[in-house]
Coordinates of C-alpha atoms in Angstrom, one line a residue:
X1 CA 0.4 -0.9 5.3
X2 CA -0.3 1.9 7.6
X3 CA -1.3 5.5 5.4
X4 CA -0.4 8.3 7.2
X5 CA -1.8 12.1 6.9
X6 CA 0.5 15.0 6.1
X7 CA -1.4 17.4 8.6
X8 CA -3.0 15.9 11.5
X9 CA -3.8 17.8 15.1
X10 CA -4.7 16.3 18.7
X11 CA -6.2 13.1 18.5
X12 CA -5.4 12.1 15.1
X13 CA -1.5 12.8 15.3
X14 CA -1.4 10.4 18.7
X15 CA -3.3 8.1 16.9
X16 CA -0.8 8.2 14.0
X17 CA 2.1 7.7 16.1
X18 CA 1.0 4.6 17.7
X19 CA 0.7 3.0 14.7
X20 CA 3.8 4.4 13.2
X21 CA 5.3 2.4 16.0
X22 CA 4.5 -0.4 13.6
X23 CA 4.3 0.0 9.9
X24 CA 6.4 3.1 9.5
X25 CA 9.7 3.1 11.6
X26 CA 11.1 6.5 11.8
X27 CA 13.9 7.6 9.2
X28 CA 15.9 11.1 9.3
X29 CA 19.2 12.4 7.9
X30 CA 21.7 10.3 6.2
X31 CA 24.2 11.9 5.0
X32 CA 26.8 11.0 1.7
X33 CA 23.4 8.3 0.9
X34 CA 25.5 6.7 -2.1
X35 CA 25.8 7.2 -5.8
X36 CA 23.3 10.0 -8.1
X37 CA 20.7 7.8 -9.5
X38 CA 21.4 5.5 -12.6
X39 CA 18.9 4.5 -15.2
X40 CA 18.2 1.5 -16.8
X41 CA 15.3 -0.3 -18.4
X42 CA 12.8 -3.3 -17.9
X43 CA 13.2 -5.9 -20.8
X44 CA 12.4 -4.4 -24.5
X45 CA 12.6 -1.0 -23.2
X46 CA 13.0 2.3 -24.3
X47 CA 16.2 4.1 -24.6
X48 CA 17.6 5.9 -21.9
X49 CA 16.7 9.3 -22.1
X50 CA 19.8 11.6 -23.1
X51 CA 21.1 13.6 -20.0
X52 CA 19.4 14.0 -16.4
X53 CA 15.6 14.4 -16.2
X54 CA 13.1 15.3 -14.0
X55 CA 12.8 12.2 -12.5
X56 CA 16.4 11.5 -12.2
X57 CA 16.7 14.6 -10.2
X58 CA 14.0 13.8 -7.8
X59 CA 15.6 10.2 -7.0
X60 CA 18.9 12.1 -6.6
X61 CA 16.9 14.4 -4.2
X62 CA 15.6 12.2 -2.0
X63 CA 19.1 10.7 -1.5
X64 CA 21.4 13.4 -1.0
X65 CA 18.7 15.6 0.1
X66 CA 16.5 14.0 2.6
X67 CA 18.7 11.2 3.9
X68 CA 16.4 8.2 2.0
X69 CA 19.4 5.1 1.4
X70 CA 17.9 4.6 -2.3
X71 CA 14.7 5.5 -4.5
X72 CA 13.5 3.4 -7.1
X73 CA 10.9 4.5 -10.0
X74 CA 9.5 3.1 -12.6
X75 CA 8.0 5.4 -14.8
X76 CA 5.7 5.0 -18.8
X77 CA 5.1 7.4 -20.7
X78 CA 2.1 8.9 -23.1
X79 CA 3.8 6.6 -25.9
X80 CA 3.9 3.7 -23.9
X81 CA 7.7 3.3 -23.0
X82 CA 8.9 1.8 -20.1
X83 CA 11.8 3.6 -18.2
X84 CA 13.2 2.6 -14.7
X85 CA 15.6 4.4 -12.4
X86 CA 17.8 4.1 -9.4
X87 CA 19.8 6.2 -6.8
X88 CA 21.5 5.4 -3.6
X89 CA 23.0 2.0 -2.4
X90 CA 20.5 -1.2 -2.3
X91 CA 22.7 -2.3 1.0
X92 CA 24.5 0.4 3.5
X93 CA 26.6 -2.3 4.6
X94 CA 28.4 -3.4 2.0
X95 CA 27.6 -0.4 -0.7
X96 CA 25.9 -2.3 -3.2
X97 CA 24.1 -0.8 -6.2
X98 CA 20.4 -1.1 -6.2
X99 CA 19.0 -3.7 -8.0
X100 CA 16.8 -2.1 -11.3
X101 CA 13.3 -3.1 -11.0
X102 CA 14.5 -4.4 -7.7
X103 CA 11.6 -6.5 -5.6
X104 CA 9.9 -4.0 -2.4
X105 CA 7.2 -4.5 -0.4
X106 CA 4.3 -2.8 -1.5
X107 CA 2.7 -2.4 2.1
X108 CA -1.0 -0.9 1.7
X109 CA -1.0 -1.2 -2.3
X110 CA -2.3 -4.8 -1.1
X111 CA -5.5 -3.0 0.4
X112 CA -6.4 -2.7 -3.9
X113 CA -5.6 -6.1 -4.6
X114 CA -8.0 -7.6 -1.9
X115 CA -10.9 -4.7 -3.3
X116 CA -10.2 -5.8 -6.9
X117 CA -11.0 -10.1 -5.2
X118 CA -14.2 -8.6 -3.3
X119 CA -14.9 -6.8 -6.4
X120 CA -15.0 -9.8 -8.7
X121 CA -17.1 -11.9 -6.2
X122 CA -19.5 -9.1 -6.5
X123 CA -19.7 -9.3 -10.5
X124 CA -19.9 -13.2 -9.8
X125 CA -23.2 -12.7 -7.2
X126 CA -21.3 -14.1 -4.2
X127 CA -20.7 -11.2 -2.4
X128 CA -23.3 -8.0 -2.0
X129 CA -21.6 -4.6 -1.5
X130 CA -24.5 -2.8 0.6
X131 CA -24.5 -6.6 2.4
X132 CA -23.6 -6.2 6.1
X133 CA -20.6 -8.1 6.8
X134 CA -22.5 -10.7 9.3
X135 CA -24.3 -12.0 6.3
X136 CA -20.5 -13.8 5.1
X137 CA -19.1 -13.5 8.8
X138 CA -21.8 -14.4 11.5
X139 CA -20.9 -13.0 15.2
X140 CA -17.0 -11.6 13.8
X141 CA -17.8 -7.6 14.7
X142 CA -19.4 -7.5 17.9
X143 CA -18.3 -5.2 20.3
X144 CA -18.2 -1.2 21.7
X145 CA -20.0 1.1 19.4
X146 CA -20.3 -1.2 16.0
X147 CA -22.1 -4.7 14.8
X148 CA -21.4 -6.6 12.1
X149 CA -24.9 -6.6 11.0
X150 CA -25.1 -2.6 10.6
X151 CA -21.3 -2.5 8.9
X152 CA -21.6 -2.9 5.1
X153 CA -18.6 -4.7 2.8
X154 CA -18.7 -1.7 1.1
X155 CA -17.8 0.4 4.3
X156 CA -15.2 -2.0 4.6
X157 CA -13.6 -1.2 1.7
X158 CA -14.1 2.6 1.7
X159 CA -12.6 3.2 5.2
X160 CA -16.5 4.4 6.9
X161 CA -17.0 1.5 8.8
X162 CA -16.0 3.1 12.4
X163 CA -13.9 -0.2 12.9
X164 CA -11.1 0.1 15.8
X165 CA -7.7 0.0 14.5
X166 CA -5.8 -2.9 15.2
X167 CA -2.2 -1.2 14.6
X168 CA -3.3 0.9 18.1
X169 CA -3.2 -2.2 20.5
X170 CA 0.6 -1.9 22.2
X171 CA 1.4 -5.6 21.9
X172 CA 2.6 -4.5 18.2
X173 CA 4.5 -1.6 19.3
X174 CA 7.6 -3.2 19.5
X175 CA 9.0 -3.8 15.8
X176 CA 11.8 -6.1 17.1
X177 CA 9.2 -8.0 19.4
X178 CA 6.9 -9.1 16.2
X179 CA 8.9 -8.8 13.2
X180 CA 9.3 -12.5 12.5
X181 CA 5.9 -13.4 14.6
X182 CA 3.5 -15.2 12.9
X183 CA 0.5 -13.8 13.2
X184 CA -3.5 -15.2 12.6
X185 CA -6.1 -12.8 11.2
X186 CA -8.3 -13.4 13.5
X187 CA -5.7 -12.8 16.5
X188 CA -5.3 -9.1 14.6
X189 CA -8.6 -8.3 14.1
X190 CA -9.2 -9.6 18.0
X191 CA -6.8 -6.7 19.0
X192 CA -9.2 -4.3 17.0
X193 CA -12.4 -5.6 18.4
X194 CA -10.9 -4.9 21.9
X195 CA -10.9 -1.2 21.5
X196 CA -14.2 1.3 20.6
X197 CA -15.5 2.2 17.6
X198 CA -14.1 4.8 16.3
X199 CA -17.3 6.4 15.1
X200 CA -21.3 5.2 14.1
X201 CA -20.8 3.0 10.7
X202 CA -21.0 5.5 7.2
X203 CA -21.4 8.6 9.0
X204 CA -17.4 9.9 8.0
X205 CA -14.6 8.4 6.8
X206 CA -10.7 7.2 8.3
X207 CA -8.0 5.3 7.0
X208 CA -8.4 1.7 9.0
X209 CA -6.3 -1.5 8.4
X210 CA -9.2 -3.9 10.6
X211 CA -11.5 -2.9 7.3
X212 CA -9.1 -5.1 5.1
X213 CA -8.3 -8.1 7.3
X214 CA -12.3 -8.1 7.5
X215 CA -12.3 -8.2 3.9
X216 CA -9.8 -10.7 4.0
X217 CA -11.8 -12.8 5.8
X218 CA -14.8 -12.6 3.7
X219 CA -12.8 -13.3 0.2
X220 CA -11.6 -16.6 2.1
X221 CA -15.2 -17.5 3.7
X222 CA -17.3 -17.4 0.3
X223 CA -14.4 -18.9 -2.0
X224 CA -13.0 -21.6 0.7
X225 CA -9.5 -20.8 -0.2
X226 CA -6.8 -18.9 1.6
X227 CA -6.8 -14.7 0.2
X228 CA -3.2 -14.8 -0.8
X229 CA -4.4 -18.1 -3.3
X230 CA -7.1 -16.0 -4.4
X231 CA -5.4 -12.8 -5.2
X232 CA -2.4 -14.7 -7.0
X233 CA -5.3 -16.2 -8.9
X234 CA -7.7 -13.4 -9.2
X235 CA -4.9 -11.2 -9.9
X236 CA -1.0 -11.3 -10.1
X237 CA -1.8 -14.9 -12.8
X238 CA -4.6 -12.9 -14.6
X239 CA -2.3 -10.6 -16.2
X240 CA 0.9 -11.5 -15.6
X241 CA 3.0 -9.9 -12.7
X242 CA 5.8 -11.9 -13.2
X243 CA 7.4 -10.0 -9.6
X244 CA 4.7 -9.9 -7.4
X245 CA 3.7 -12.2 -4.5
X246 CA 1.5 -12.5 -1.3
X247 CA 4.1 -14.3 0.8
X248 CA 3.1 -17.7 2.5
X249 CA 3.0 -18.2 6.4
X250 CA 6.4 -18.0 7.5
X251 CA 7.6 -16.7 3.9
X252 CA 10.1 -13.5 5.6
X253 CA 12.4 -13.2 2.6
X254 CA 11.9 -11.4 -0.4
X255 CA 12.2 -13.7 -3.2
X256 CA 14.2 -11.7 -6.1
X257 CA 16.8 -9.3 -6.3
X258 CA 15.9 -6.1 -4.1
X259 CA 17.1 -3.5 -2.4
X260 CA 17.9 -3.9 1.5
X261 CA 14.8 -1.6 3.7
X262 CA 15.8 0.3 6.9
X263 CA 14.1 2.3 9.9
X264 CA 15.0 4.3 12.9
X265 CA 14.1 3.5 16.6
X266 CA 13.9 6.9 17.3
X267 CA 14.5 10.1 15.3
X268 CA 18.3 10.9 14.7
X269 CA 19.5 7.4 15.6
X270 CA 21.2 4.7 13.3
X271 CA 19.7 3.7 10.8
X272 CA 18.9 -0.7 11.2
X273 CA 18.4 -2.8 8.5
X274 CA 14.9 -4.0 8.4
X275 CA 14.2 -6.3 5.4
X276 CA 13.3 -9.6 6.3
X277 CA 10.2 -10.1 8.2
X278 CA 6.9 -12.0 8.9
X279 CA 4.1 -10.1 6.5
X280 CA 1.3 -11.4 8.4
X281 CA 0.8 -8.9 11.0
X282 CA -0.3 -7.0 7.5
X283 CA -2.1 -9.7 5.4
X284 CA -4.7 -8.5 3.2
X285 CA -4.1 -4.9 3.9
X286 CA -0.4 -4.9 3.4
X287 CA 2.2 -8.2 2.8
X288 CA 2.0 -8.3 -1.0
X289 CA 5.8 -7.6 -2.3
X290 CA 6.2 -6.6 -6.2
X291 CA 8.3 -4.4 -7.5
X292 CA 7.9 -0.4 -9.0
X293 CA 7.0 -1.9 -13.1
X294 CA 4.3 -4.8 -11.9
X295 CA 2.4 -1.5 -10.2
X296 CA 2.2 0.1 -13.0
X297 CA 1.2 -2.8 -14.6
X298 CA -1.1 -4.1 -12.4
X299 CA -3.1 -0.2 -12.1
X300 CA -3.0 0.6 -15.8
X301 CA -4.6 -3.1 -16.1
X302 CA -7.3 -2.3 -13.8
X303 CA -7.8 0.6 -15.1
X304 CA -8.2 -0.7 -18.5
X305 CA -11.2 -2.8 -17.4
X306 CA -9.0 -5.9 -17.8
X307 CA -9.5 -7.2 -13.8
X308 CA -13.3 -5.9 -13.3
X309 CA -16.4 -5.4 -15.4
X310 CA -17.6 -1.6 -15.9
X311 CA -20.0 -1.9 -12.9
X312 CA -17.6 -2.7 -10.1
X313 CA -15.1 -0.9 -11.7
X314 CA -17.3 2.4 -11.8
X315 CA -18.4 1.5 -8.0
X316 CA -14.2 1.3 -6.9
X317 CA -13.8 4.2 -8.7
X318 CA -16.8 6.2 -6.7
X319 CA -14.9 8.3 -3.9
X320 CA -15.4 10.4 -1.3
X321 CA -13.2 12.9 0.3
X322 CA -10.4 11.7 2.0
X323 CA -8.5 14.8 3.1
X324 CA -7.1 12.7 6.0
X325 CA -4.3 11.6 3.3
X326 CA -3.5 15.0 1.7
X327 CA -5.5 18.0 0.1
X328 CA -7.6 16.9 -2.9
X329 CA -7.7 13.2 -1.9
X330 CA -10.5 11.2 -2.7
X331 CA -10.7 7.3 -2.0
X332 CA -13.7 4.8 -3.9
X333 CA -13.2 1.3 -2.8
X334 CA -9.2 0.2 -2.3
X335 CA -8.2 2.7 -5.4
X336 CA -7.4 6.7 -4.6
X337 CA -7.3 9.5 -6.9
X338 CA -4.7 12.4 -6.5
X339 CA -4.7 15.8 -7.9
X340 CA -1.8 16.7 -10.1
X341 CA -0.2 19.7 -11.0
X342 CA -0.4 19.7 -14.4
X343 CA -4.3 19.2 -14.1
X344 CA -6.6 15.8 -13.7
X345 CA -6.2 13.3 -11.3
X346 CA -3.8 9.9 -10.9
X347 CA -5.5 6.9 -9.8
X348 CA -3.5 3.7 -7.3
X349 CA -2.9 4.0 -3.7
X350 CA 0.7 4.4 -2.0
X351 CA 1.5 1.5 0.5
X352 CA 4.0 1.7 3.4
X353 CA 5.7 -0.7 5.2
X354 CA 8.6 -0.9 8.5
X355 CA 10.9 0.0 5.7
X356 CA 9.7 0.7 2.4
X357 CA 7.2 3.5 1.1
X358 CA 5.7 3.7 -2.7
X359 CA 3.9 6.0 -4.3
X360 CA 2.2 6.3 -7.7
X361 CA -0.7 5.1 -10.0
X362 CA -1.7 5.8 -13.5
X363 CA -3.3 8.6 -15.4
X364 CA -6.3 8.4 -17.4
X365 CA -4.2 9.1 -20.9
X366 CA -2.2 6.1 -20.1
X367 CA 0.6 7.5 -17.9
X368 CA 2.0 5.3 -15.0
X369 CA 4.7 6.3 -12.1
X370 CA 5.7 4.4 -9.3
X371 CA 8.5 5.5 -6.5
X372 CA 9.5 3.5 -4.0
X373 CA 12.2 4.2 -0.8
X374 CA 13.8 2.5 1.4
X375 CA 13.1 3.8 4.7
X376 CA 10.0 5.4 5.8
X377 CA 9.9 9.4 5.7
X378 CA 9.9 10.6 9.4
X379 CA 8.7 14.3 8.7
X380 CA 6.2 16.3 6.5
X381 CA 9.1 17.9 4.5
X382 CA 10.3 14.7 3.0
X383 CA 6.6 13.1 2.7
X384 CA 6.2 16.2 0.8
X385 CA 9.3 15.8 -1.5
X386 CA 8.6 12.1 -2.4
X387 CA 5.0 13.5 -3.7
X388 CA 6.2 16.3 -5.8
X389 CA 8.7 13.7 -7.5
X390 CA 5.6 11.6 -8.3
X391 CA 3.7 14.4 -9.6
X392 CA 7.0 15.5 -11.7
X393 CA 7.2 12.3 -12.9
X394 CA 3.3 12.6 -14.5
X395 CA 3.6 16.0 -15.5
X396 CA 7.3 16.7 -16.8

């Protein structure tokens, strides 16, 4: 759900570990993880590759090397072929293989699902970009420092609106506390209005989860249906994601085979499972589970122009710097685009959850990657690591 930054100072990195508390438990060492990764294939694949491969190392790497219980990737190449890997255990407990093309959650991957719904309500006429949001939600942002009548739905979806963050109020710094609490949008984004705008509306941007439970709000208010209905609609039935789900209320299993998450109290301590739980307390800007293929599918899909006409699609792909996330990060409206070694930029957005964290997109030429863990990286070096494996992956 929650995106962190790689480098913050001051303000920002207390800010960051508040709401760590919530969507990003802390993970360190863990030594003898479980077995080098295996690779197998989604149906009608292609061949394994002969012999270990870039991305084969990288999975092993995060394993053995940075103390992750298991990696997972799913990765297509310039001809179109399908591969997907695994390394580590799936379940600590009992020593389990990872499931291939195992079910995660997909955390803050959601936030481009719910753009891609506002999106298509804008190439419908229901919903205005430049809009502010009181003309769909009359009275909702009212409080220190912003106004729903001066926030746009664009701002909303490109992280300027100044919003407060709800992941910053303590009654969700307790994991154990709320992990199987049901929680109401509104009551969320009633946690956010509490606190002070972060800054004047469009004047700079920040990573915010308020500015997609907001959007949330407005999909369901012009359609009259709940946003999980319409993004299953809209979305996931549209093109066929065969693995991918926004979970009902009180929905805290994942549905298909998948690999057991974990997360730390504290740095150094024992690892807890952490795999069932109650997704609302991220709705719209984080509860959809899928699995490492369905991403792929789903970006190079939108990508493709097969979920938005040209116009909104050129409008989610205009960015702006969002250095906040990583050196050369630019975000347009619930999609980011990411510099890459090799030269050009991939497109998606990374999600992370209380015990998962993906990372990936797809290339302009066609190329898709997606890595997912099972516990949440607790320091730059391994955030770090998991990157370069992506950006192996695209330019091996």
């Amino acid at each position: 759900m929650t995106e962190h930054a790689t480098r913050r100072t001051g303000t920002g990195r207390r800010r960051a570990a508040v709401a760590a508390a919530l969507a990003a438990a802390v993970v360190a060492g863990l030594t003898a993880a479980g077995a080098p990764a295996a690779l197998a294939s989604e149906p009608d694949p292609a061949p394994a590759a002969a012999g270990p491969d870039s991305v084969r190392r990288s999975l092993d790497a995060l394993v053995r090397d940075d103390g992750l219980p298991a990696a997972l990737a799913a990765v297509r190449g310039r001809d179109g072929r399908t591969r997907t890997y695994t390394a580590g255990v799936g379940d600590l407990a009992t020593g389990a293989a990872v499931p291939v093309g195992g079910q995660v959650r997909i955390g803050s991957n959601t936030k481009a699902f719910t753009a891609v719904a506002v999106l298509q309500l804008v190439a419908e006429g229901k919903v205005r970009l430049d809009a502010p949001v009181a003309t769909y939600l009359p009275g909702l942002l009212r409080g220190d420092g912003f106004d729903g009548r001066t926030v746009t739905v664009r701002q909303l979806l490109q992280h300027t609106s100044g919003l407060p963050e709800y992941l910053e109020d303590p009654a969700l710094a307790d994991l154990t506390a709320v992990r199987y609490r049901y929680f109401e949008p509104r009551e969320l984004i009633d946690m956010a209005l509490a606190r002070k705008a972060r800054f004047p509306a469009g004047t700079k941007w920040e990573y915010n989860n308020t500015n997609y439970l907001v959007a949330g709000l407005i999909v369901q208010k012009v359609t009259g249906r709940p946003v999980g209905e319409e993004i299953t609609r809209r979305v996931i039935d549209r093109i066929g994601l065969r693995h991918t789900y926004f979970p009902a209320p009180g929905d805290l299993a994942i549905h298909e085979r998948h690999p057991k998450g974990y997360v730390r109290s504290e740095p150094g301590g024992p690892l807890r499972e952490f795999t069932d739980m109650d997704s609302s307390v991220a709705w719209a800007a984080g509860a959809v589970v899928s699995t490492d293929t369905d991403l792929n599918r789903f970006y190079t899909a939108l990508l493709d122009g097969r979920l938005l006409p040209p116009a909104q699609l050129a409008e989610m792909r205009t960015t702006v710097p969002a250095e906040e996330l990583g050196p050369g990060i630019r975000y347009g409206l619930g999609l980011q685009s990411r510099p890459l070694s090799c030269g050009g930029v991939y497109w998606g957005h990374g999600g992370t959850t209380q015990a998962f964290r993906s990372r990936g997109g797809v290339t302009e030429d066609g190329r898709a990657v997606n890595i997912t863990v099972t516990a949440v990286p607790d320091n730059e070096a391994t955030v770090r690591h998991m990157a370069d494996a992506v950006d192996a992956a695209f330019c091996r």
